[in-house]
Structures are given as structure tokens and as C-alpha cells.
Amino acid sequence: MVLKIEQKLIFAIFLLFQIFEIIANESCILSTGKAGVCVPIKTCERDLDAFVFETDFCANNFSEICCESVNLRISLDESPKEIKTTRDFESYASYKLFDSSKCGKIDEIERISGGEEADLLEFPWNALIGYQSKTALEFLCGGSLINEFYVLTCAHCLVNPNGRIRLDVKLVRLGEYRKSTTEDCKILSDEQKLCADPVQDIEVNRRNLIVHSDFSYLEKIHDIGLIKISKAKMEQNNIKPICLPFEERFETLPKSLVVIGFGRTEKSSNNSDVLLKAKVQTISNEKCFDEFKKAKSNIYFSINNDLQFCAGDIRDSCRGDSGSSIQFPQIFEGTTVRQVQYGIVSFGDIDCGSHFPGIYTKIYPYISWILENVK
């Protein structure tokens, strides 16, 4: 009897500590206009994909979220839940080449909320693919660093319409933020200067361009590829890998995603000098296809529900480069929040401001293919 009383007393004290900790946290206002409190993500019952990007996160670092009091969760069970994977991904020898302790990290550097431009060091996995023309090196496609030796991109950036490997693929550039400057810096609120490390240019051997064997340039299906590179300098602050969706739950897309790249904007017909980002909403493939049919009579492709998805925003759909990543922060491996890549920019409308959605290659159905081709 005494033991039970002691257990109840300990439990009550524990609850009081948790309640006091919550009360001590900063108050905040959700994007819905309701009042909330800044708490660790695992103590709030809201789903991450229900948040409005950035505005519902506290401290600009994604470690805490603005949680309405009715959604607060107080629990003694602090142990991570079992992570479910499908298709036995861990059985692949290459699985160990993906270090979950390093991928998709969201640092605590103060961020500029909103706007078209990405912030310095916000997306350190973004890659540029350089093509050698007769007169210059041109960066025409993007990609994402997924580990020290591989960049993920789309197949149509690596092959010609006839299906042959492009001969003009010259290099991969990692760590780029502003193309016109050799050093990228920002001034923090305390007047301290933060600078990105130098970019890393890695020459590409054409034998290291890997394209899905069933890719169809005409039908736009299986639009996924890999580039094997020499070792990325991941010790630099501007070169880090993104997390891939190895967990079963990542098969379901969030309502909102963020696409990045050096694509064009409504204000300019030229590619952007600085890395851009845009929050987009997922759209049903049926509605997406209808939008294309309304404006284009020569539709020669379909959208595969299992392998592709549509997303767009109210401003434009061409901010991302072909091959660039589309991602969203999620709870990863139980407790930490990481950026997880859900798709690859595949194709869409080329006219900025016309409000057409973009079409993306889903990554989850191709995890086995990626693991089979990463050596």
C-alpha cells in the first residue's frame, strides 16, 4: 500500500515538472491565429504536415513547434517507437552508406521567414549539374546529395531524347548559394558575420551516370537517376546530405512541401542567381492532369499515381530546377526533426506565373532501386 502511494506521488511530481516546463516556455501565435506555447515536437499531437511551413515552428530551428494547449501530450513513455521499414531496406549492403545521424539536419542558425529566397545554409544538400557548351559551362539541372558519393537527380537531365547518355555533363557543384559571388555571407542579429564554406566542383565521369532502365523520355515515367561522385566534403557547413524516406510512413505525402532550385521567377525570364524556395501544396493527380488538358491539346503523357505526384503554389511552379529536391521536415527515427526528400522535380509548365502545377517523381517507390545502384 505504501509502495503504491509512493509511486503515485512520484508520478504526480513528474507531471508537475512537465507542466511547469510547459508553462515556462514562450507563448506563440499559430498561423491560424490561435494562441499556443513553444514546446518540443514530440510533446504536441499535431501532425507536422498540418503546419504552415516555418510560421508554426519556434526559434526558427524546427526543434520546437507552436502547439495549442489542447494538443499538448504529457507521457511517461519517452522511448522512441519502433521504426517500420518495408521491403527490408536494411538488408541491402548499401543501406549502411546512408548515415542517419548526418542527413537532413536543421541547424539553429536564425532564419529569415517567408520570401522567395532560401536562407544561407538552409538547404546544404542542393546540387547543381554543369553542362559544357561550346562557349561556357551552364548549370541547367539540379540534384540532391544523398550521401558522400552520390547525387540524386532526374533521368532526363542525364540522357538525350534518344535515350543515350549526354556527353556534355561536365561536373556537379555542391554548396552553391549565390552563383555570382565567390563567398556567400550573412550578418546575424548580433552583428556577427556568418559565411558559407567554398563550393566544391566535382568532375563527372560519364560512366558514373546512372539512369533508370525503364525511363521513357516521351512518357515522362521513371524519371530518376544517380550521379556517382568523388567524396563530397561533408565536413563543410554548406555540404550535407538530405534524408531519404526509408520509413514506411513516408509513403504518404504531406499536404505541404518545399521545392528548391535556381529556377526562374515571375519577375525575370532568367534563372535566379540565388537559391530559391517555394512552399507548394500537393494536388490530386486527376486534378493536375485536368489542368494540363485544359491548356494543352497535345498531351502525350499520363500521371502514374504510384510513381508520380503533383504539387503547385499560387504564385508559380517553376522555381525548382529539373532534378532538384522537394522536401519537408518530419520526425525522423523517433525523436529528431530532419528534412526528408519526398520527390524529384520532373516536369511541368515552363512559363512562370501561369500557375500550372509541377510533376514530381516519388522517391519512396524507388528506394530499392537506389539501394541497388549505390555501391
CSV table of C-alpha atoms in Angstrom, one decimal:
chain,number,residue,atom,x,y,z
A,1,MET,CA,0.0,0.0,0.0
A,2,VAL,CA,2.8,2.4,0.9
A,3,LEU,CA,4.6,1.5,-2.3
A,4,LYS,CA,1.5,2.4,-4.4
A,5,ILE,CA,1.3,5.8,-2.6
A,6,GLU,CA,5.0,6.4,-3.3
A,7,GLN,CA,4.5,5.5,-6.9
A,8,LYS,CA,1.5,7.9,-7.2
A,9,LEU,CA,3.5,10.7,-5.5
A,10,ILE,CA,6.4,10.2,-7.9
A,11,PHE,CA,4.1,10.3,-10.9
A,12,ALA,CA,2.4,13.4,-9.6
A,13,ILE,CA,5.7,15.2,-9.1
A,14,PHE,CA,6.8,14.1,-12.6
A,15,LEU,CA,3.6,15.6,-14.1
A,16,LEU,CA,4.1,18.8,-12.2
A,17,PHE,CA,7.6,19.2,-13.5
A,18,GLN,CA,6.3,18.7,-17.1
A,19,ILE,CA,3.5,21.2,-16.6
A,20,PHE,CA,5.9,23.8,-15.1
A,21,GLU,CA,8.3,23.2,-18.0
A,22,ILE,CA,5.4,23.9,-20.5
A,23,ILE,CA,4.3,27.0,-18.6
A,24,ALA,CA,7.9,28.3,-18.6
A,25,ASN,CA,8.1,28.1,-22.4
A,26,GLU,CA,7.4,31.0,-24.6
A,27,SER,CA,4.0,31.8,-25.8
A,28,CYS,CA,3.3,32.0,-29.6
A,29,ILE,CA,0.6,32.5,-32.2
A,30,LEU,CA,-0.2,29.8,-34.7
A,31,SER,CA,-0.8,30.6,-38.3
A,32,THR,CA,-4.5,30.0,-37.6
A,33,GLY,CA,-4.4,32.9,-35.2
A,34,LYS,CA,-4.9,30.8,-32.1
A,35,ALA,CA,-2.6,31.1,-29.1
A,36,GLY,CA,-0.1,28.4,-28.3
A,37,VAL,CA,3.1,27.6,-26.5
A,38,CYS,CA,6.5,26.6,-27.9
A,39,VAL,CA,7.2,23.0,-26.9
A,40,PRO,CA,9.4,20.1,-28.2
A,41,ILE,CA,7.8,18.5,-31.2
A,42,LYS,CA,7.2,15.1,-29.5
A,43,THR,CA,5.0,16.7,-26.8
A,44,CYS,CA,2.4,18.1,-29.3
A,45,GLU,CA,-0.2,15.9,-31.0
A,46,ARG,CA,-0.4,17.9,-34.2
A,47,ASP,CA,0.9,16.3,-37.4
A,48,LEU,CA,3.9,18.0,-38.9
A,49,ASP,CA,2.3,18.1,-42.4
A,50,ALA,CA,-0.6,20.1,-40.9
A,51,PHE,CA,1.7,23.0,-40.1
A,52,VAL,CA,2.2,26.0,-42.3
A,53,PHE,CA,5.9,26.0,-43.3
A,54,GLU,CA,8.1,28.0,-40.9
A,55,THR,CA,5.4,30.0,-39.3
A,56,ASP,CA,4.3,27.3,-36.8
A,57,PHE,CA,7.8,26.5,-35.8
A,58,CYS,CA,9.5,28.3,-32.9
A,59,ALA,CA,13.0,29.7,-32.7
A,60,ASN,CA,13.5,29.3,-36.5
A,61,ASN,CA,15.2,25.9,-36.0
A,62,PHE,CA,12.4,23.4,-36.2
A,63,SER,CA,13.3,21.9,-32.8
A,64,GLU,CA,10.1,23.3,-31.2
A,65,ILE,CA,6.7,24.0,-32.6
A,66,CYS,CA,3.8,26.3,-31.6
A,67,CYS,CA,1.3,24.0,-30.0
A,68,GLU,CA,-2.2,24.8,-29.0
A,69,SER,CA,-2.8,23.8,-25.4
A,70,VAL,CA,-5.5,21.2,-26.2
A,71,ASN,CA,-2.9,19.3,-28.3
A,72,LEU,CA,-0.2,19.0,-25.6
A,73,ARG,CA,0.8,15.5,-24.8
A,74,ILE,CA,2.3,14.5,-21.4
A,75,SER,CA,3.6,11.0,-21.3
A,76,LEU,CA,6.0,8.8,-19.3
A,77,ASP,CA,6.9,6.9,-22.4
A,78,GLU,CA,9.9,8.7,-23.7
A,79,SER,CA,11.4,5.8,-25.6
A,80,PRO,CA,11.4,6.0,-29.4
A,81,LYS,CA,8.7,4.0,-31.1
A,82,GLU,CA,9.8,1.1,-33.4
A,83,ILE,CA,10.6,2.4,-36.8
A,84,LYS,CA,8.9,0.4,-39.5
A,85,THR,CA,10.5,-0.1,-42.9
A,86,THR,CA,9.1,-2.0,-45.8
A,87,ARG,CA,10.7,-4.2,-48.5
A,88,ASP,CA,13.5,-4.9,-46.0
A,89,PHE,CA,15.6,-2.0,-47.0
A,90,GLU,CA,18.1,-2.7,-44.2
A,91,SER,CA,19.1,-6.0,-45.9
A,92,TYR,CA,20.8,-4.1,-48.7
A,93,ALA,CA,24.6,-3.8,-48.3
A,94,SER,CA,24.4,-0.2,-49.4
A,95,TYR,CA,21.9,0.8,-46.6
A,96,LYS,CA,24.8,1.4,-44.3
A,97,LEU,CA,26.2,4.1,-46.7
A,98,PHE,CA,23.3,6.3,-45.6
A,99,ASP,CA,24.2,7.9,-42.2
A,100,SER,CA,21.0,8.9,-40.5
A,101,SER,CA,23.0,10.9,-37.9
A,102,LYS,CA,24.2,13.3,-40.6
A,103,CYS,CA,21.3,13.7,-43.0
A,104,GLY,CA,18.7,16.4,-43.3
A,105,LYS,CA,19.9,18.3,-40.3
A,106,ILE,CA,18.1,21.6,-39.5
A,107,ASP,CA,20.6,23.8,-37.8
A,108,GLU,CA,19.8,26.5,-35.2
A,109,ILE,CA,21.0,29.5,-37.3
A,110,GLU,CA,18.5,32.3,-37.3
A,111,ARG,CA,16.4,32.2,-40.4
A,112,ILE,CA,14.5,34.7,-42.5
A,113,SER,CA,10.9,33.5,-42.6
A,114,GLY,CA,9.0,33.7,-45.8
A,115,GLY,CA,10.2,35.2,-49.1
A,116,GLU,CA,11.3,33.6,-52.3
A,117,GLU,CA,15.0,33.3,-51.5
A,118,ALA,CA,16.3,30.4,-49.4
A,119,ASP,CA,18.5,31.3,-46.5
A,120,LEU,CA,22.2,30.8,-46.3
A,121,LEU,CA,23.0,27.1,-45.4
A,122,GLU,CA,19.3,26.2,-45.3
A,123,PHE,CA,19.5,23.5,-47.9
A,124,PRO,CA,23.1,22.3,-47.9
A,125,TRP,CA,22.2,19.1,-50.0
A,126,ASN,CA,21.3,21.1,-53.1
A,127,ALA,CA,23.5,20.3,-56.1
A,128,LEU,CA,23.9,21.8,-59.5
A,129,ILE,CA,24.7,19.9,-62.6
A,130,GLY,CA,27.0,21.7,-65.1
A,131,TYR,CA,27.0,21.1,-68.8
A,132,GLN,CA,29.8,22.1,-71.1
A,133,SER,CA,28.7,24.0,-74.2
A,134,LYS,CA,30.9,25.3,-76.9
A,135,THR,CA,31.3,28.6,-75.2
A,136,ALA,CA,30.6,28.2,-71.5
A,137,LEU,CA,29.7,26.0,-68.5
A,138,GLU,CA,26.0,26.1,-68.0
A,139,PHE,CA,24.1,24.9,-64.9
A,140,LEU,CA,20.9,23.5,-66.4
A,141,CYS,CA,19.7,20.9,-63.8
A,142,GLY,CA,19.8,20.3,-60.1
A,143,GLY,CA,20.1,17.4,-57.8
A,144,SER,CA,20.4,16.5,-54.1
A,145,LEU,CA,23.3,15.0,-52.2
A,146,ILE,CA,22.2,11.8,-50.5
A,147,ASN,CA,25.5,10.5,-49.2
A,148,GLU,CA,29.2,11.2,-49.6
A,149,PHE,CA,29.4,9.6,-53.0
A,150,TYR,CA,26.0,10.0,-54.8
A,151,VAL,CA,23.8,12.8,-56.1
A,152,LEU,CA,20.1,12.0,-56.8
A,153,THR,CA,18.5,13.7,-59.9
A,154,CYS,CA,16.1,13.0,-62.7
A,155,ALA,CA,16.9,10.8,-65.6
A,156,HIS,CA,16.1,13.4,-68.3
A,157,CYS,CA,19.0,15.5,-67.0
A,158,LEU,CA,21.4,12.7,-67.9
A,159,VAL,CA,20.2,11.4,-71.2
A,160,ASN,CA,19.2,12.8,-74.6
A,161,PRO,CA,15.7,12.3,-76.0
A,162,ASN,CA,17.1,9.3,-77.9
A,163,GLY,CA,17.9,7.7,-74.6
A,164,ARG,CA,21.7,8.0,-74.9
A,165,ILE,CA,23.8,9.4,-72.1
A,166,ARG,CA,24.5,13.1,-72.5
A,167,LEU,CA,28.1,13.8,-73.5
A,168,ASP,CA,28.1,17.3,-72.2
A,169,VAL,CA,27.6,16.6,-68.5
A,170,LYS,CA,30.8,18.1,-67.0
A,171,LEU,CA,30.5,18.4,-63.3
A,172,VAL,CA,28.5,18.6,-60.1
A,173,ARG,CA,28.7,21.6,-57.9
A,174,LEU,CA,27.9,21.3,-54.2
A,175,GLY,CA,27.4,24.0,-51.6
A,176,GLU,CA,26.3,26.8,-54.0
A,177,TYR,CA,24.0,29.6,-52.7
A,178,ARG,CA,24.7,32.6,-54.9
A,179,LYS,CA,26.2,31.9,-58.3
A,180,SER,CA,27.6,35.4,-58.9
A,181,THR,CA,29.8,35.5,-55.7
A,182,THR,CA,32.8,33.5,-54.6
A,183,GLU,CA,31.9,34.0,-50.9
A,184,ASP,CA,28.4,33.8,-49.5
A,185,CYS,CA,27.8,35.5,-46.1
A,186,LYS,CA,25.1,37.0,-44.0
A,187,ILE,CA,25.1,39.3,-40.9
A,188,LEU,CA,23.4,37.9,-37.9
A,189,SER,CA,21.3,39.9,-35.4
A,190,ASP,CA,24.3,40.2,-33.0
A,191,GLU,CA,26.3,41.7,-35.9
A,192,GLN,CA,28.4,38.5,-36.3
A,193,LYS,CA,29.2,37.5,-39.8
A,194,LEU,CA,28.4,34.0,-41.0
A,195,CYS,CA,29.9,32.7,-44.2
A,196,ALA,CA,29.4,29.5,-46.2
A,197,ASP,CA,32.5,27.4,-47.0
A,198,PRO,CA,33.7,27.4,-50.6
A,199,VAL,CA,31.7,25.4,-53.2
A,200,GLN,CA,33.0,22.1,-54.3
A,201,ASP,CA,33.2,21.3,-58.0
A,202,ILE,CA,33.5,17.6,-58.8
A,203,GLU,CA,34.2,16.5,-62.4
A,204,VAL,CA,31.8,13.7,-63.6
A,205,ASN,CA,32.8,10.6,-65.4
A,206,ARG,CA,30.1,9.7,-67.9
A,207,ARG,CA,30.4,6.0,-66.8
A,208,ASN,CA,29.1,7.2,-63.4
A,209,LEU,CA,25.8,8.5,-64.7
A,210,ILE,CA,23.1,6.0,-63.7
A,211,VAL,CA,19.6,6.2,-65.3
A,212,HIS,CA,16.6,4.0,-64.6
A,213,SER,CA,16.5,1.4,-67.3
A,214,ASP,CA,12.7,1.9,-67.9
A,215,PHE,CA,12.9,5.7,-68.2
A,216,SER,CA,10.8,7.0,-71.1
A,217,TYR,CA,11.6,10.5,-72.3
A,218,LEU,CA,8.3,10.7,-74.1
A,219,GLU,CA,6.0,9.3,-71.4
A,220,LYS,CA,8.0,11.0,-68.6
A,221,ILE,CA,7.9,7.9,-66.4
A,222,HIS,CA,10.7,6.5,-64.2
A,223,ASP,CA,12.4,9.9,-64.3
A,224,ILE,CA,15.1,9.2,-61.8
A,225,GLY,CA,18.9,9.0,-62.0
A,226,LEU,CA,22.1,9.0,-59.9
A,227,ILE,CA,25.5,10.5,-60.3
A,228,LYS,CA,28.4,8.9,-58.6
A,229,ILE,CA,30.9,11.5,-57.5
A,230,SER,CA,34.3,11.6,-55.7
A,231,LYS,CA,33.9,12.1,-52.0
A,232,ALA,CA,31.8,15.2,-51.0
A,233,LYS,CA,33.3,17.5,-48.4
A,234,MET,CA,30.6,16.9,-45.9
A,235,GLU,CA,32.7,18.4,-43.1
A,236,GLN,CA,31.9,21.8,-44.7
A,237,ASN,CA,29.0,23.8,-43.3
A,238,ASN,CA,27.4,24.1,-46.8
A,239,ILE,CA,27.6,20.5,-47.9
A,240,LYS,CA,25.4,18.0,-46.1
A,241,PRO,CA,23.1,15.1,-47.3
A,242,ILE,CA,19.3,15.0,-47.2
A,243,CYS,CA,17.4,12.2,-45.6
A,244,LEU,CA,15.7,9.7,-47.9
A,245,PRO,CA,12.2,8.3,-47.0
A,246,PHE,CA,13.3,4.9,-45.7
A,247,GLU,CA,10.4,4.7,-43.1
A,248,GLU,CA,7.1,3.1,-44.2
A,249,ARG,CA,5.1,6.2,-43.1
A,250,PHE,CA,6.9,8.4,-45.6
A,251,GLU,CA,5.0,6.6,-48.4
A,252,THR,CA,2.2,9.1,-47.6
A,253,LEU,CA,2.9,12.6,-48.8
A,254,PRO,CA,2.5,15.6,-46.6
A,255,LYS,CA,-0.1,18.2,-47.6
A,256,SER,CA,2.6,20.8,-48.0
A,257,LEU,CA,6.2,20.5,-49.3
A,258,VAL,CA,9.0,22.8,-50.1
A,259,VAL,CA,10.7,22.8,-53.5
A,260,ILE,CA,14.1,24.4,-54.1
A,261,GLY,CA,16.3,25.4,-57.0
A,262,PHE,CA,17.7,28.2,-59.2
A,263,GLY,CA,14.6,28.3,-61.4
A,264,ARG,CA,13.0,31.4,-62.9
A,265,THR,CA,10.5,33.6,-61.2
A,266,GLU,CA,7.7,35.8,-62.4
A,267,LYS,CA,10.0,38.8,-62.2
A,268,SER,CA,12.6,37.5,-64.5
A,269,SER,CA,12.9,35.2,-67.5
A,270,ASN,CA,16.4,34.3,-66.5
A,271,ASN,CA,17.4,31.7,-64.0
A,272,SER,CA,17.9,33.0,-60.5
A,273,ASP,CA,21.3,34.0,-59.2
A,274,VAL,CA,20.4,32.9,-55.6
A,275,LEU,CA,18.9,29.6,-54.4
A,276,LEU,CA,15.1,29.9,-54.3
A,277,LYS,CA,12.4,28.0,-52.3
A,278,ALA,CA,8.7,27.8,-52.5
A,279,LYS,CA,6.1,26.2,-50.4
A,280,VAL,CA,3.7,24.1,-52.6
A,281,GLN,CA,0.5,22.1,-51.9
A,282,THR,CA,0.1,18.6,-53.1
A,283,ILE,CA,-2.7,18.2,-55.7
A,284,SER,CA,-4.5,15.1,-56.8
A,285,ASN,CA,-3.1,13.7,-60.0
A,286,GLU,CA,-6.6,13.7,-61.6
A,287,LYS,CA,-7.0,17.5,-61.0
A,288,CYS,CA,-3.4,18.0,-62.1
A,289,PHE,CA,-3.9,16.2,-65.4
A,290,ASP,CA,-7.1,18.1,-66.0
A,291,GLU,CA,-5.3,21.4,-65.6
A,292,PHE,CA,-2.8,20.4,-68.3
A,293,LYS,CA,-5.5,19.2,-70.6
A,294,LYS,CA,-7.4,22.5,-70.4
A,295,ALA,CA,-4.4,24.4,-71.7
A,296,LYS,CA,-2.6,21.9,-73.9
A,297,SER,CA,-4.2,19.9,-76.6
A,298,ASN,CA,-1.1,17.7,-77.3
A,299,ILE,CA,-0.9,15.9,-74.0
A,300,TYR,CA,1.1,12.7,-74.6
A,301,PHE,CA,1.7,11.5,-71.1
A,302,SER,CA,-0.3,10.3,-68.1
A,303,ILE,CA,0.5,10.7,-64.4
A,304,ASN,CA,1.2,7.4,-62.6
A,305,ASN,CA,-0.4,7.6,-59.1
A,306,ASP,CA,2.1,5.1,-57.7
A,307,LEU,CA,5.3,6.7,-59.1
A,308,GLN,CA,4.5,10.4,-59.5
A,309,PHE,CA,2.7,13.3,-57.7
A,310,CYS,CA,1.6,16.8,-58.5
A,311,ALA,CA,2.2,20.0,-56.4
A,312,GLY,CA,2.0,23.7,-57.0
A,313,ASP,CA,1.6,27.0,-55.3
A,314,ILE,CA,-0.5,30.1,-56.1
A,315,ARG,CA,2.4,32.1,-57.5
A,316,ASP,CA,4.3,29.9,-59.9
A,317,SER,CA,5.5,26.4,-60.4
A,318,CYS,CA,9.0,26.9,-62.0
A,319,ARG,CA,11.1,27.8,-59.0
A,320,GLY,CA,12.8,24.4,-58.9
A,321,ASP,CA,15.3,23.1,-61.4
A,322,SER,CA,14.7,19.7,-63.0
A,323,GLY,CA,16.3,17.2,-60.7
A,324,SER,CA,16.1,19.3,-57.6
A,325,SER,CA,14.6,18.1,-54.3
A,326,ILE,CA,11.2,18.6,-52.9
A,327,GLN,CA,11.1,18.1,-49.2
A,328,PHE,CA,9.5,18.7,-45.8
A,329,PRO,CA,10.7,18.5,-42.2
A,330,GLN,CA,9.5,15.4,-40.4
A,331,ILE,CA,10.1,13.5,-37.2
A,332,PHE,CA,12.9,11.1,-38.2
A,333,GLU,CA,13.9,7.9,-36.4
A,334,GLY,CA,11.6,8.6,-33.5
A,335,THR,CA,12.5,11.9,-31.9
A,336,THR,CA,14.6,14.3,-34.1
A,337,VAL,CA,13.3,16.5,-36.8
A,338,ARG,CA,15.0,16.3,-40.2
A,339,GLN,CA,14.4,17.4,-43.8
A,340,VAL,CA,13.1,14.3,-45.7
A,341,GLN,CA,13.1,14.3,-49.5
A,342,TYR,CA,9.8,13.1,-50.9
A,343,GLY,CA,10.3,13.8,-54.6
A,344,ILE,CA,12.4,15.0,-57.5
A,345,VAL,CA,11.4,17.9,-59.8
A,346,SER,CA,10.5,16.1,-63.1
A,347,PHE,CA,8.5,18.3,-65.4
A,348,GLY,CA,5.7,20.8,-65.6
A,349,ASP,CA,4.9,24.2,-67.1
A,350,ILE,CA,7.8,26.3,-68.3
A,351,ASP,CA,6.1,29.6,-68.1
A,352,CYS,CA,6.4,31.2,-64.7
A,353,GLY,CA,3.3,32.8,-63.3
A,354,SER,CA,0.9,30.6,-65.3
A,355,HIS,CA,0.0,28.7,-62.1
A,356,PHE,CA,0.5,25.3,-63.5
A,357,PRO,CA,1.5,22.6,-61.0
A,358,GLY,CA,4.7,20.7,-61.3
A,359,ILE,CA,5.0,16.9,-61.6
A,360,TYR,CA,7.4,15.1,-59.4
A,361,THR,CA,9.0,11.6,-59.2
A,362,LYS,CA,8.1,10.0,-55.9
A,363,ILE,CA,11.2,8.7,-54.2
A,364,TYR,CA,9.7,6.1,-51.9
A,365,PRO,CA,8.8,3.6,-54.7
A,366,TYR,CA,12.4,3.8,-55.9
A,367,ILE,CA,14.2,3.3,-52.6
A,368,SER,CA,15.1,-0.3,-53.6
A,369,TRP,CA,16.4,0.9,-57.0
A,370,ILE,CA,18.6,3.5,-55.3
A,371,LEU,CA,20.0,0.9,-52.9
A,372,GLU,CA,20.7,-1.5,-55.7
A,373,ASN,CA,22.6,1.1,-57.6
A,374,VAL,CA,24.6,2.8,-54.8
A,375,LYS,CA,27.9,0.9,-54.4
